[in-house]
PDB file of C-alpha atoms in Angstrom:
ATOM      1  CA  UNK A 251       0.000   0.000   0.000  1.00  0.00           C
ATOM      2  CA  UNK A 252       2.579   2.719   0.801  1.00  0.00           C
ATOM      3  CA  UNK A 253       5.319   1.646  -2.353  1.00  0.00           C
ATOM      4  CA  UNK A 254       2.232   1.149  -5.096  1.00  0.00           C
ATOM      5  CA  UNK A 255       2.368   4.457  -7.465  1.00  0.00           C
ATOM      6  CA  UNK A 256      -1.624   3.361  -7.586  1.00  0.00           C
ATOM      7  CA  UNK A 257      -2.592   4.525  -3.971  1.00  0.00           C
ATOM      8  CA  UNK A 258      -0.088   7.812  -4.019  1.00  0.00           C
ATOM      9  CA  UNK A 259      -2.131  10.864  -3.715  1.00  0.00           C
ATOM     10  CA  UNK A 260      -1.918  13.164  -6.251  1.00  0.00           C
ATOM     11  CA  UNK A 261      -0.235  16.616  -5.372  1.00  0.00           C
ATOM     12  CA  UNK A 262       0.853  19.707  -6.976  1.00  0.00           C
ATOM     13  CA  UNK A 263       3.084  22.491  -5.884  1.00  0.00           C
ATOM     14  CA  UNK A 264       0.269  24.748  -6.608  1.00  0.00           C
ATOM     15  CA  UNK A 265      -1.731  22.475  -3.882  1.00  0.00           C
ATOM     16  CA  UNK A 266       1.333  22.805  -1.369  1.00  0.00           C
ATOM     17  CA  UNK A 267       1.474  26.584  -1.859  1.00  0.00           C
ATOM     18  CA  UNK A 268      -2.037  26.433  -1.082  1.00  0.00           C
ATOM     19  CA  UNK A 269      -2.334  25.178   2.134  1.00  0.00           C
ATOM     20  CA  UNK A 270       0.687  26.967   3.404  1.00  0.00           C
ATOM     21  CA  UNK A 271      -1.034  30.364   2.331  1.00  0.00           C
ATOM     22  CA  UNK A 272      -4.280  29.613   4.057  1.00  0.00           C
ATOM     23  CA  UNK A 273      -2.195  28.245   7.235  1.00  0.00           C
ATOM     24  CA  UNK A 274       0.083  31.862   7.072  1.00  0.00           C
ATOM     25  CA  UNK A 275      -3.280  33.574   7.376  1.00  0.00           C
ATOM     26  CA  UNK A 276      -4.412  31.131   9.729  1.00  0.00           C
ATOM     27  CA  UNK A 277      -1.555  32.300  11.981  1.00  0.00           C
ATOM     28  CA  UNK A 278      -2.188  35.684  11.197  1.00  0.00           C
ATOM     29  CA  UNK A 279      -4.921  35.830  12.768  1.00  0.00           C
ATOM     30  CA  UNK A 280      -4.354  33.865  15.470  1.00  0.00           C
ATOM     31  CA  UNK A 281      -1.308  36.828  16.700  1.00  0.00           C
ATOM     32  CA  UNK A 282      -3.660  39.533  15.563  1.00  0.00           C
ATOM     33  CA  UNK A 283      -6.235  38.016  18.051  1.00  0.00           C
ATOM     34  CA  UNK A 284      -3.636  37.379  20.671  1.00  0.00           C
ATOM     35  CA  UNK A 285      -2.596  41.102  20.342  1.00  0.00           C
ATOM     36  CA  UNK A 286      -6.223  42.181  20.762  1.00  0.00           C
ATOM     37  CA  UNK A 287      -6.555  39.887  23.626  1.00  0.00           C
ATOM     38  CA  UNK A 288      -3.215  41.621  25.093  1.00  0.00           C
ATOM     39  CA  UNK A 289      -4.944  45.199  24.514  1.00  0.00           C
ATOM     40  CA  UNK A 290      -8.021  44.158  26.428  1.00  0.00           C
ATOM     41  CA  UNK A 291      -6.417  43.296  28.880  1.00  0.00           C
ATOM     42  CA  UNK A 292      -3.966  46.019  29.273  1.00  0.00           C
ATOM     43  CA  UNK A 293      -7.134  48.503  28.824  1.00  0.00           C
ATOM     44  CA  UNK A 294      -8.873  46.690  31.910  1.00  0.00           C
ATOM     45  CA  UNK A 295      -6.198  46.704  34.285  1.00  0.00           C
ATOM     46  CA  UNK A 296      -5.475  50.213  33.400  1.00  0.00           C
ATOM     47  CA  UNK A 297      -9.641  50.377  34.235  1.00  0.00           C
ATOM     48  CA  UNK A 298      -9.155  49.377  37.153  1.00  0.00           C
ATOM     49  CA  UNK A 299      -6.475  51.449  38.911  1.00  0.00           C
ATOM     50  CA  UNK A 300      -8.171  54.714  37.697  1.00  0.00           C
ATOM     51  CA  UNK A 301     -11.460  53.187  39.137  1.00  0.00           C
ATOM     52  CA  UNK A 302      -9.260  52.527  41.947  1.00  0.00           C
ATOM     53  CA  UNK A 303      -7.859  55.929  42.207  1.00  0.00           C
ATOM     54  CA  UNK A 304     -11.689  57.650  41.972  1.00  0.00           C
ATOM     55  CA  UNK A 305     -13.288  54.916  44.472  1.00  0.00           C
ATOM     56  CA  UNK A 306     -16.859  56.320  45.857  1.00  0.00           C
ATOM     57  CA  UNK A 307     -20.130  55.672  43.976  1.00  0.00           C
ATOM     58  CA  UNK A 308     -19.473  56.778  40.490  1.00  0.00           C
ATOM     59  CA  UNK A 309     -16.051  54.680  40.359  1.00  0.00           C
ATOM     60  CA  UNK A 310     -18.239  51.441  41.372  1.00  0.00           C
ATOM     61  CA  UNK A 311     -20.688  52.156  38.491  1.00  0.00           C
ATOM     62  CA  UNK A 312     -18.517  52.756  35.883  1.00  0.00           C
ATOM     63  CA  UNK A 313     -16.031  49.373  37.593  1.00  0.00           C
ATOM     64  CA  UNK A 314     -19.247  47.555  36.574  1.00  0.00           C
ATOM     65  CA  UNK A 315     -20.186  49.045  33.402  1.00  0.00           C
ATOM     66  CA  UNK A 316     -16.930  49.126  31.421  1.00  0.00           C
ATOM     67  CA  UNK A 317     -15.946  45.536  33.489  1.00  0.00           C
ATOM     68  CA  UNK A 318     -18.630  43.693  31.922  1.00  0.00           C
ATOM     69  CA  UNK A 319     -18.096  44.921  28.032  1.00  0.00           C
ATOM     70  CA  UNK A 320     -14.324  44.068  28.381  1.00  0.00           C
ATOM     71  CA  UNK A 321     -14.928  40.902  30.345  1.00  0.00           C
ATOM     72  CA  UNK A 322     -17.696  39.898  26.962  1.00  0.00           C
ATOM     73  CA  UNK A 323     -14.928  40.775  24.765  1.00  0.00           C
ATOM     74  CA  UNK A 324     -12.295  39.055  26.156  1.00  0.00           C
ATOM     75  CA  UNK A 325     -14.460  35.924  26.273  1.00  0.00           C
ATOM     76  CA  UNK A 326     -15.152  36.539  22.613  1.00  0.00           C
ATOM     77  CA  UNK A 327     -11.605  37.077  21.780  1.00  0.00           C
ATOM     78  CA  UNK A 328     -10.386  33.656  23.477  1.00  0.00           C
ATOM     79  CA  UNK A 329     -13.099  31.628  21.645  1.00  0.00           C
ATOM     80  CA  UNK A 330     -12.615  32.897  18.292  1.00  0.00           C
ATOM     81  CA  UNK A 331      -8.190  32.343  19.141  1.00  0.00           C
ATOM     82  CA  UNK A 332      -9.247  28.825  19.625  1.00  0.00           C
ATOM     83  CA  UNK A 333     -10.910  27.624  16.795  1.00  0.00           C
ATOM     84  CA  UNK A 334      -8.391  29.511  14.801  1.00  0.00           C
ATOM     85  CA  UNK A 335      -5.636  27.578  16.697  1.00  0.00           C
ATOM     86  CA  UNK A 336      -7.528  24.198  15.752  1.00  0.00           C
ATOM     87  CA  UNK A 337      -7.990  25.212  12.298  1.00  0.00           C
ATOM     88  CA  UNK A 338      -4.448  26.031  11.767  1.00  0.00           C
ATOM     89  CA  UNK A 339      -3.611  22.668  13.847  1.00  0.00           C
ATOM     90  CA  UNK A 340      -5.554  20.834  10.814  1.00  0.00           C
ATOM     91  CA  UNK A 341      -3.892  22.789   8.282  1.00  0.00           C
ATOM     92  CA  UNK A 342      -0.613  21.843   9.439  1.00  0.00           C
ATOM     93  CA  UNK A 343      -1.478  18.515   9.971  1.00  0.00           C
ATOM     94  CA  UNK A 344      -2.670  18.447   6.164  1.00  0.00           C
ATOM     95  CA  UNK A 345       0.465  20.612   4.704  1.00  0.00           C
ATOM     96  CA  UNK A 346       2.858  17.722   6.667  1.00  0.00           C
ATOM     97  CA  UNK A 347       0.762  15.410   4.410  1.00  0.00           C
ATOM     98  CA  UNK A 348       1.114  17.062   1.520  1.00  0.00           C
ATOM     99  CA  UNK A 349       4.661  17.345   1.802  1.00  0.00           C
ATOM    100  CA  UNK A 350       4.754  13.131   2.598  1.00  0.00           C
ATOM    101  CA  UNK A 351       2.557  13.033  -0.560  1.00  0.00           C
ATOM    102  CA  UNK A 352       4.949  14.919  -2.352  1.00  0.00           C
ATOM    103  CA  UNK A 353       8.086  12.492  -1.605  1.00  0.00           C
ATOM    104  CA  UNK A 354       6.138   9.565  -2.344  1.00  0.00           C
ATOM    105  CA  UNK A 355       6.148  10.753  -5.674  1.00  0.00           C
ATOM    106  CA  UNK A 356       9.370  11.616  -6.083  1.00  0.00           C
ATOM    107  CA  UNK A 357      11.090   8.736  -4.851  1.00  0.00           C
ATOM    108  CA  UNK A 358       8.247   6.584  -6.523  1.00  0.00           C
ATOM    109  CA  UNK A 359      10.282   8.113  -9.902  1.00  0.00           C
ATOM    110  CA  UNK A 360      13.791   5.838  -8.984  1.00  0.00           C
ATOM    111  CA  UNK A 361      14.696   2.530  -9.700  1.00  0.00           C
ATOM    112  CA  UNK A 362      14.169   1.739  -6.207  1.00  0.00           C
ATOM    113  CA  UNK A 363      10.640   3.439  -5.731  1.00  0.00           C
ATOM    114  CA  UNK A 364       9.504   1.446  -9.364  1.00  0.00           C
ATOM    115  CA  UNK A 365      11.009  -1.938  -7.971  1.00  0.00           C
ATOM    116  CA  UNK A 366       8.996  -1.761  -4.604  1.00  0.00           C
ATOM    117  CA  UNK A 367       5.759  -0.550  -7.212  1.00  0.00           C
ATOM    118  CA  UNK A 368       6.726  -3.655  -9.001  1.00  0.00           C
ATOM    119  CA  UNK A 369       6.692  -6.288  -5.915  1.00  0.00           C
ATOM    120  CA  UNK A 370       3.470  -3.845  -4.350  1.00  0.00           C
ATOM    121  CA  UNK A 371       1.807  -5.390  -7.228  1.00  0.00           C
ATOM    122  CA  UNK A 372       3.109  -9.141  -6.880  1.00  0.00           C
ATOM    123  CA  UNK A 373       1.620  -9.293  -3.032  1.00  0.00           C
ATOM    124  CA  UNK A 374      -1.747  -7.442  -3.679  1.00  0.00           C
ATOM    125  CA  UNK A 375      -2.411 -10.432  -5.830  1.00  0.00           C
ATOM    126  CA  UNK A 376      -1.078 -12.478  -3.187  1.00  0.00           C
ATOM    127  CA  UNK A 377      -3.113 -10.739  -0.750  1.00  0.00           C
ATOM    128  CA  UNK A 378      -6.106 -11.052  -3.041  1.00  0.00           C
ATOM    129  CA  UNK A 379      -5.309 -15.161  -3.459  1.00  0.00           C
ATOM    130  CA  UNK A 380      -4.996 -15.066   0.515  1.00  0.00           C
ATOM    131  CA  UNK A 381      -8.439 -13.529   1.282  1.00  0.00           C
ATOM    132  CA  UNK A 382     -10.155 -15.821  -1.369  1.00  0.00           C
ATOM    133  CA  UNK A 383      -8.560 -19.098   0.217  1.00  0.00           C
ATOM    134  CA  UNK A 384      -8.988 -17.917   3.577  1.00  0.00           C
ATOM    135  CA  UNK A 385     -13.160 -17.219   2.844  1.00  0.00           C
ATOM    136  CA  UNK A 386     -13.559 -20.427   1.417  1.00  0.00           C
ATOM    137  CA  UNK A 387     -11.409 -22.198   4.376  1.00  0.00           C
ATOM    138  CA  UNK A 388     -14.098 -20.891   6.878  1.00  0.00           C
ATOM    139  CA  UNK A 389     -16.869 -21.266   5.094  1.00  0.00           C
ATOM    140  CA  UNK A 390     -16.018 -25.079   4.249  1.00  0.00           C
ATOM    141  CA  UNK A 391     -14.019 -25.716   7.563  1.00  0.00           C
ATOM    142  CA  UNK A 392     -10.787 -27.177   5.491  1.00  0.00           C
ATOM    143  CA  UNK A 393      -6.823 -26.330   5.922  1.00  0.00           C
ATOM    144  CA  UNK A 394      -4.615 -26.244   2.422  1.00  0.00           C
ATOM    145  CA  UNK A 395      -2.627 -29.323   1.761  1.00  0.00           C
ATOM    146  CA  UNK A 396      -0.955 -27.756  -1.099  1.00  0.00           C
ATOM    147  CA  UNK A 397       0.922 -24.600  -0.170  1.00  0.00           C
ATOM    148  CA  UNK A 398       0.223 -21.293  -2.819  1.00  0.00           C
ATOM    149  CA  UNK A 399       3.257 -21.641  -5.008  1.00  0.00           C
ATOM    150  CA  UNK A 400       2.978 -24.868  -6.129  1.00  0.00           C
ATOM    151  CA  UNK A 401      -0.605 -24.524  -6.822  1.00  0.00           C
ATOM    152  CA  UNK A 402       0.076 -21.342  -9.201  1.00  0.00           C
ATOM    153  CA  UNK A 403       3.333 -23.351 -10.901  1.00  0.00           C
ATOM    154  CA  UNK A 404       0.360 -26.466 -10.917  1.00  0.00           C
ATOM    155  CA  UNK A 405      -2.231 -24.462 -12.488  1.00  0.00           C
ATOM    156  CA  UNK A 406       0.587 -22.781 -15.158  1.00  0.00           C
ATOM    157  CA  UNK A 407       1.582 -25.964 -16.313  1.00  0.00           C
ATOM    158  CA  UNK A 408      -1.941 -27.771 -16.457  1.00  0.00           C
ATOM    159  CA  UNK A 409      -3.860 -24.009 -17.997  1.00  0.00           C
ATOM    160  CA  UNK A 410      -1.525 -22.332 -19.357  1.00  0.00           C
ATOM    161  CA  UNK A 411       0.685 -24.912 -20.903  1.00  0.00           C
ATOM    162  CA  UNK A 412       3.901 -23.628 -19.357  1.00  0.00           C
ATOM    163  CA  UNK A 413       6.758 -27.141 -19.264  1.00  0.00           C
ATOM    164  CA  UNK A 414       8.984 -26.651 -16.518  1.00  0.00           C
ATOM    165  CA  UNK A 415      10.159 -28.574 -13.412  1.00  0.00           C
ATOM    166  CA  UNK A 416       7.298 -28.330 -10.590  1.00  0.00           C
ATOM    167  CA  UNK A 417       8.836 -29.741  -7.924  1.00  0.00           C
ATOM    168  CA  UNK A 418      12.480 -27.702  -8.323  1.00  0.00           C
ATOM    169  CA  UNK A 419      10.864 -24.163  -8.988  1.00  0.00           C
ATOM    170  CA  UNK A 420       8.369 -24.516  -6.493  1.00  0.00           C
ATOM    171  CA  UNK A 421      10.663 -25.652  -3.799  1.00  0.00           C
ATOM    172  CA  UNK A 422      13.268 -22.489  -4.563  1.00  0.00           C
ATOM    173  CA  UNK A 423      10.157 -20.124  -5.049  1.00  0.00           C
ATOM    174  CA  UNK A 424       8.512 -21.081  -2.152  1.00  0.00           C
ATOM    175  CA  UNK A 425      11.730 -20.483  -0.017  1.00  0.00           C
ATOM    176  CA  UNK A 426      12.072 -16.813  -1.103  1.00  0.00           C
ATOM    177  CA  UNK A 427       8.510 -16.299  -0.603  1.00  0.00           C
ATOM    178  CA  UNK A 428       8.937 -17.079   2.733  1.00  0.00           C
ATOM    179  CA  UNK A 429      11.997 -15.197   3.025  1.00  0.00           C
ATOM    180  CA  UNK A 430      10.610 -12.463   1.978  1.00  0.00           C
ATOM    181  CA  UNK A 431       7.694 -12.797   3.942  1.00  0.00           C
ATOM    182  CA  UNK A 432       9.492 -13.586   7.499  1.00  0.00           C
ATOM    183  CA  UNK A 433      11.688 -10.713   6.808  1.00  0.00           C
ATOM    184  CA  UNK A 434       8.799  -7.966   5.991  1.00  0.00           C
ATOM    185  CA  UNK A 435       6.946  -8.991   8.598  1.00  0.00           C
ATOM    186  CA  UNK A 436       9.758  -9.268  11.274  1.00  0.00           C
ATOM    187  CA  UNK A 437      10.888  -5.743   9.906  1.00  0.00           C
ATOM    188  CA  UNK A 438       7.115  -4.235  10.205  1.00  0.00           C
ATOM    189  CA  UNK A 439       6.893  -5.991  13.721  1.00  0.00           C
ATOM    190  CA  UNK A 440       9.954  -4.247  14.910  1.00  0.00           C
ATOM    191  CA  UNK A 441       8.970  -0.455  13.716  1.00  0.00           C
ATOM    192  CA  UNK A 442       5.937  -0.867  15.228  1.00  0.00           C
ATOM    193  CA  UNK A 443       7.230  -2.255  18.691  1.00  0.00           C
ATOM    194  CA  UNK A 444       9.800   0.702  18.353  1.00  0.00           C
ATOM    195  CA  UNK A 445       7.304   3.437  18.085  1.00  0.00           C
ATOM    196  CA  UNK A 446       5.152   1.686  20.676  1.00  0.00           C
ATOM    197  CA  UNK A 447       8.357   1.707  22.971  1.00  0.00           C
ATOM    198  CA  UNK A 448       9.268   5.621  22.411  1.00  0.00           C
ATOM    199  CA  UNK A 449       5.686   6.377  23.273  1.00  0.00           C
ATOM    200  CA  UNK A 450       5.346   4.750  26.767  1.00  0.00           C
ATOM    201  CA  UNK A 451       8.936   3.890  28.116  1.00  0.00           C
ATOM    202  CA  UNK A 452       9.929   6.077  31.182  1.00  0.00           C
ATOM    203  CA  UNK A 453      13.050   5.309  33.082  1.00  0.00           C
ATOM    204  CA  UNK A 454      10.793   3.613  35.563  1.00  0.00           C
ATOM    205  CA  UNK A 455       9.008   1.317  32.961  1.00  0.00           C
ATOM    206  CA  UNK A 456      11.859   0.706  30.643  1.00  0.00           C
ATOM    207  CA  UNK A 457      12.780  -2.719  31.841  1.00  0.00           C
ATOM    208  CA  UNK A 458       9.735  -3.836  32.112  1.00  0.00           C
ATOM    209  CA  UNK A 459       8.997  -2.882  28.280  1.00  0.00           C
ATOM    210  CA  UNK A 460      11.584  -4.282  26.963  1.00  0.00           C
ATOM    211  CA  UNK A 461      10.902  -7.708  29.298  1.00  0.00           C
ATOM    212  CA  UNK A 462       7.023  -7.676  27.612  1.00  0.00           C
ATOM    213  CA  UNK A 463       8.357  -6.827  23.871  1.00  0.00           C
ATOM    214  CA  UNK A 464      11.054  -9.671  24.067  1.00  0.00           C
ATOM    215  CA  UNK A 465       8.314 -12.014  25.236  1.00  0.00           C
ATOM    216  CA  UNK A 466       5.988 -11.102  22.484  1.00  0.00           C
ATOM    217  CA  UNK A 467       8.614 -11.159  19.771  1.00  0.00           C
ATOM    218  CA  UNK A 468       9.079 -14.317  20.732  1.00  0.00           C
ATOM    219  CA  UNK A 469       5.634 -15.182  20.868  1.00  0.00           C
ATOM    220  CA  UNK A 470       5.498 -13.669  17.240  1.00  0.00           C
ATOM    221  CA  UNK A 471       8.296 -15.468  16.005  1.00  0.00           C
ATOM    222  CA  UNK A 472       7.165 -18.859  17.270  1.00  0.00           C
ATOM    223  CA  UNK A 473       3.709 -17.930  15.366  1.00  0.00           C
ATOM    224  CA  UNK A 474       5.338 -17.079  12.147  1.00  0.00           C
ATOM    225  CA  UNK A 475       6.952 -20.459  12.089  1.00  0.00           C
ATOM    226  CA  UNK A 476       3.499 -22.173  12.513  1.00  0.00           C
ATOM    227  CA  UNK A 477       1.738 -20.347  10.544  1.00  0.00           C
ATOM    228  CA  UNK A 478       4.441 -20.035   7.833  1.00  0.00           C
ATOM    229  CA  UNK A 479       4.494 -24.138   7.638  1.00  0.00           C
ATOM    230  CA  UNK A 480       1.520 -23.686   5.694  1.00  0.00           C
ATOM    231  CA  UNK A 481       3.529 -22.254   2.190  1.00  0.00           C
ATOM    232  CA  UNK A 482       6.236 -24.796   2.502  1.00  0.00           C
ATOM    233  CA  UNK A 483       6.089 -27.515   0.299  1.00  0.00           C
ATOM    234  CA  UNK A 484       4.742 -30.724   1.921  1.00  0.00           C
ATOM    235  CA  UNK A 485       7.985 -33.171   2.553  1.00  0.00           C
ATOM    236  CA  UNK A 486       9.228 -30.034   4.332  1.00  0.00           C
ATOM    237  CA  UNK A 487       6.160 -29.332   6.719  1.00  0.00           C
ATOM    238  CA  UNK A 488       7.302 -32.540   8.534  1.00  0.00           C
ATOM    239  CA  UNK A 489      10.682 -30.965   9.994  1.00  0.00           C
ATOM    240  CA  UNK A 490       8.593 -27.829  11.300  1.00  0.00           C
ATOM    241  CA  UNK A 491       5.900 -30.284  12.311  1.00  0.00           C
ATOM    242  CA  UNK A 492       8.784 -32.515  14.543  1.00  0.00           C
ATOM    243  CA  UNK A 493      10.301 -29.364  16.279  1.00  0.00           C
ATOM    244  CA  UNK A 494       6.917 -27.259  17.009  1.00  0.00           C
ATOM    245  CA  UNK A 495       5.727 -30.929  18.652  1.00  0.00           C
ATOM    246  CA  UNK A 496       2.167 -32.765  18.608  1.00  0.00           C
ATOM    247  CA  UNK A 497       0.134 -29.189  18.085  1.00  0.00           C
ATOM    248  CA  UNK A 498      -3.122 -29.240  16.765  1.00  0.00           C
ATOM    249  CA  UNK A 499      -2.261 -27.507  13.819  1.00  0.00           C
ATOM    250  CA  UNK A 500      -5.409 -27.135  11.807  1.00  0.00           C
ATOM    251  CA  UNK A 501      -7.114 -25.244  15.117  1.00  0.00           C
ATOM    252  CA  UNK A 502      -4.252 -22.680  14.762  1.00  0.00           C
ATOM    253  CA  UNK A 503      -4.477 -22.790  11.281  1.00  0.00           C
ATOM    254  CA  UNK A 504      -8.237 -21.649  11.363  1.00  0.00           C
ATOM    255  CA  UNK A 505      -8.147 -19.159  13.490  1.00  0.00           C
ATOM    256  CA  UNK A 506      -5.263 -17.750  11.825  1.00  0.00           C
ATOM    257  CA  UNK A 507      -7.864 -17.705   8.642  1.00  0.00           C
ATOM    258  CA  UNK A 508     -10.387 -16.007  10.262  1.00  0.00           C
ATOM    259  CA  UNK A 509      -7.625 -13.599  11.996  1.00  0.00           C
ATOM    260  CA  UNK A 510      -6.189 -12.583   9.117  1.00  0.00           C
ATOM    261  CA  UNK A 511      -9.743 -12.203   7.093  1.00  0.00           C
ATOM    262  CA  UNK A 512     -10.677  -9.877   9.647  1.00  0.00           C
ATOM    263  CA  UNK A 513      -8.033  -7.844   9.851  1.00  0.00           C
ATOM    264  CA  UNK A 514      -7.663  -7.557   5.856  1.00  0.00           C
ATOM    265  CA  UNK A 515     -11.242  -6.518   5.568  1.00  0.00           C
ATOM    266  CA  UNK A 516     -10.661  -3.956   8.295  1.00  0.00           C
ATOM    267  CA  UNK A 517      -7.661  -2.765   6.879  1.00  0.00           C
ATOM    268  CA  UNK A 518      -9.166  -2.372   3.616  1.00  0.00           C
ATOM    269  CA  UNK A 519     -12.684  -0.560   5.101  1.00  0.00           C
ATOM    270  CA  UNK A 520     -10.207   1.943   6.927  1.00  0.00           C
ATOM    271  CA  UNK A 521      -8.466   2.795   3.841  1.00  0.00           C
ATOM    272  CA  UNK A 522     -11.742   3.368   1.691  1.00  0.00           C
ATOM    273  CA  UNK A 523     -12.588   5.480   4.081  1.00  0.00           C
ATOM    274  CA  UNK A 524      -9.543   7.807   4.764  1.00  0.00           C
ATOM    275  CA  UNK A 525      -9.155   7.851   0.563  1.00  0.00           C
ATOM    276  CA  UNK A 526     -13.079   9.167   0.689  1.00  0.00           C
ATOM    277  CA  UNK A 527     -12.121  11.495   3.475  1.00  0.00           C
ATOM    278  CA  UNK A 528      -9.022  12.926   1.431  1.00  0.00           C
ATOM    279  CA  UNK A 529     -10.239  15.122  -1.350  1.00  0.00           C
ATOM    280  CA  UNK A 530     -12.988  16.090   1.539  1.00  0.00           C
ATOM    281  CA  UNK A 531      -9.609  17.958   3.353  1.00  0.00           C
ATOM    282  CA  UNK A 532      -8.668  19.173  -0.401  1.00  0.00           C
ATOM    283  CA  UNK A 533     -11.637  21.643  -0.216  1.00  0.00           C
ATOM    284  CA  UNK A 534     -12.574  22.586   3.124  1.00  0.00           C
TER     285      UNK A 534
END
């Protein structure tokens, strides 16, 4: 999702200059406000020591009659300086995006940027293929016996008419796959345990972190391994299968189906709706 040129937003400089017009204005505003704000109340305190200085009856009538216009305005003033400091909180928030927007674009231009477009592609299929399999697993209550590569290299030789070696390709396809796979995953798992880390750790807490997070990577690794035994070619699930032990396998399996259907729908139902919400930003 964030390496296909498919789902990169589409931003001009005229967009950027934009937003960081409306957000210069927006600030403005805001110090224009703030300076009235400082006026009022420099004005009232002045008010009061000449009120002060008069004192008798006609200094407590005009204490309350100039007190309660200033005291209106000030409220006035401080409501109208806040929803211009949320507005130009959102325009910030969208100019930072803009400016992500705009690098995705650029770097989608290199040989690197097309490459990751390129495999973006390759697992969206995959994806696809996964979510498919997956439904029909839980709907018919049955685990794969054939892992994904081999059935494609199966289906090219029997459809398509493709002559190659089944059992060699699939076995050195399959093991990059999963390569691939462990490594993205193990990556993604990391950055995300990372950021999770700098948001809570304290120098109280910090051992204790880092006790939990090695505990669940290890948790996560063990997983992977389980769940991975699934796209290795059969006469290799057997070695996985003897070190994991007598697991009931298909029970993780399932879940792991319904898991991972739930979470792709999700994912995908919170995307549609951020890429609906997007040109919605463009033209408030």
């Amino acid at each position: 999702y964030t390496s296909m040129f498919y789902f990169i937003r589409a931003v001009t400089e005229t967009d950027v200059q934009n937003i960081e017009k409306r957000l210069m204005q927006t600030m403005d505003m805001i110090l224009m406000k703030k300076k009235r704000i400082a006026l009022a109340r420099q004005e009232r305190l002045k008010q009061a020591t000449i009120n002060k200085s008069q004192g008798g009856l006609w200094g407590m009538i005009s204490k309350v009659t100039s007190g309660s216009g200033s005291s209106e305005n000030m409220s006035m003033l401080k409501q109208e300086t806040e929803a211009y400091e949320e507005l130009a909180k959102q325009l910030f928030l969208e100019s930072v995006d803009l400016h992500n927007a705009q690098e995705r674009i650029a770097y989608s231009k290199t040989f690197k940027g097309k490459y990751f477009n390129f495999l973006g592609y390759f697992f969206s299929i995959y994806c696809v293929w996964k979510i498919l399999i997956s439904t029909i697993n839980i709907i018919f209550d049955r685990v794969g016996k054939v892992d994904p590569v081999t059935r494609g290299i199966e289906i090219a030789v029997n459809y398509i008419g493709i002559q190659f070696d089944v059992k060699f390709w699939s076995q050195q396809i399959s093991f990059l796959l999963i390569g691939i796979i462990i490594v993205t995953s193990i990556r993604g798992l990391l950055i995300t345990l990372t950021r999770f880390f700098y948001a809570i750790a304290s120098s109280k807490s910090s051992n204790v972190i880092v006790l939990c997070l090695a505990q669940l990577m290890g948790m996560y690794f063990v997983s992977s391994v389980l769940l991975i035994r699934m796209n290795m070619p059969q006469e290799y699930r057997s070695i996985i299968t003897e070190v994991l032990g007598d697991l009931q396998f298909n029970f993780y399996h399932r879940w792991f189906d319904v898991i991972f259907l739930v979470s792709a729908l999700s994912s995908i139902g919170f995307l549609y709706i951020a890429h609906k919400q997007a040109p919605e930003k463009n033209g408030y």
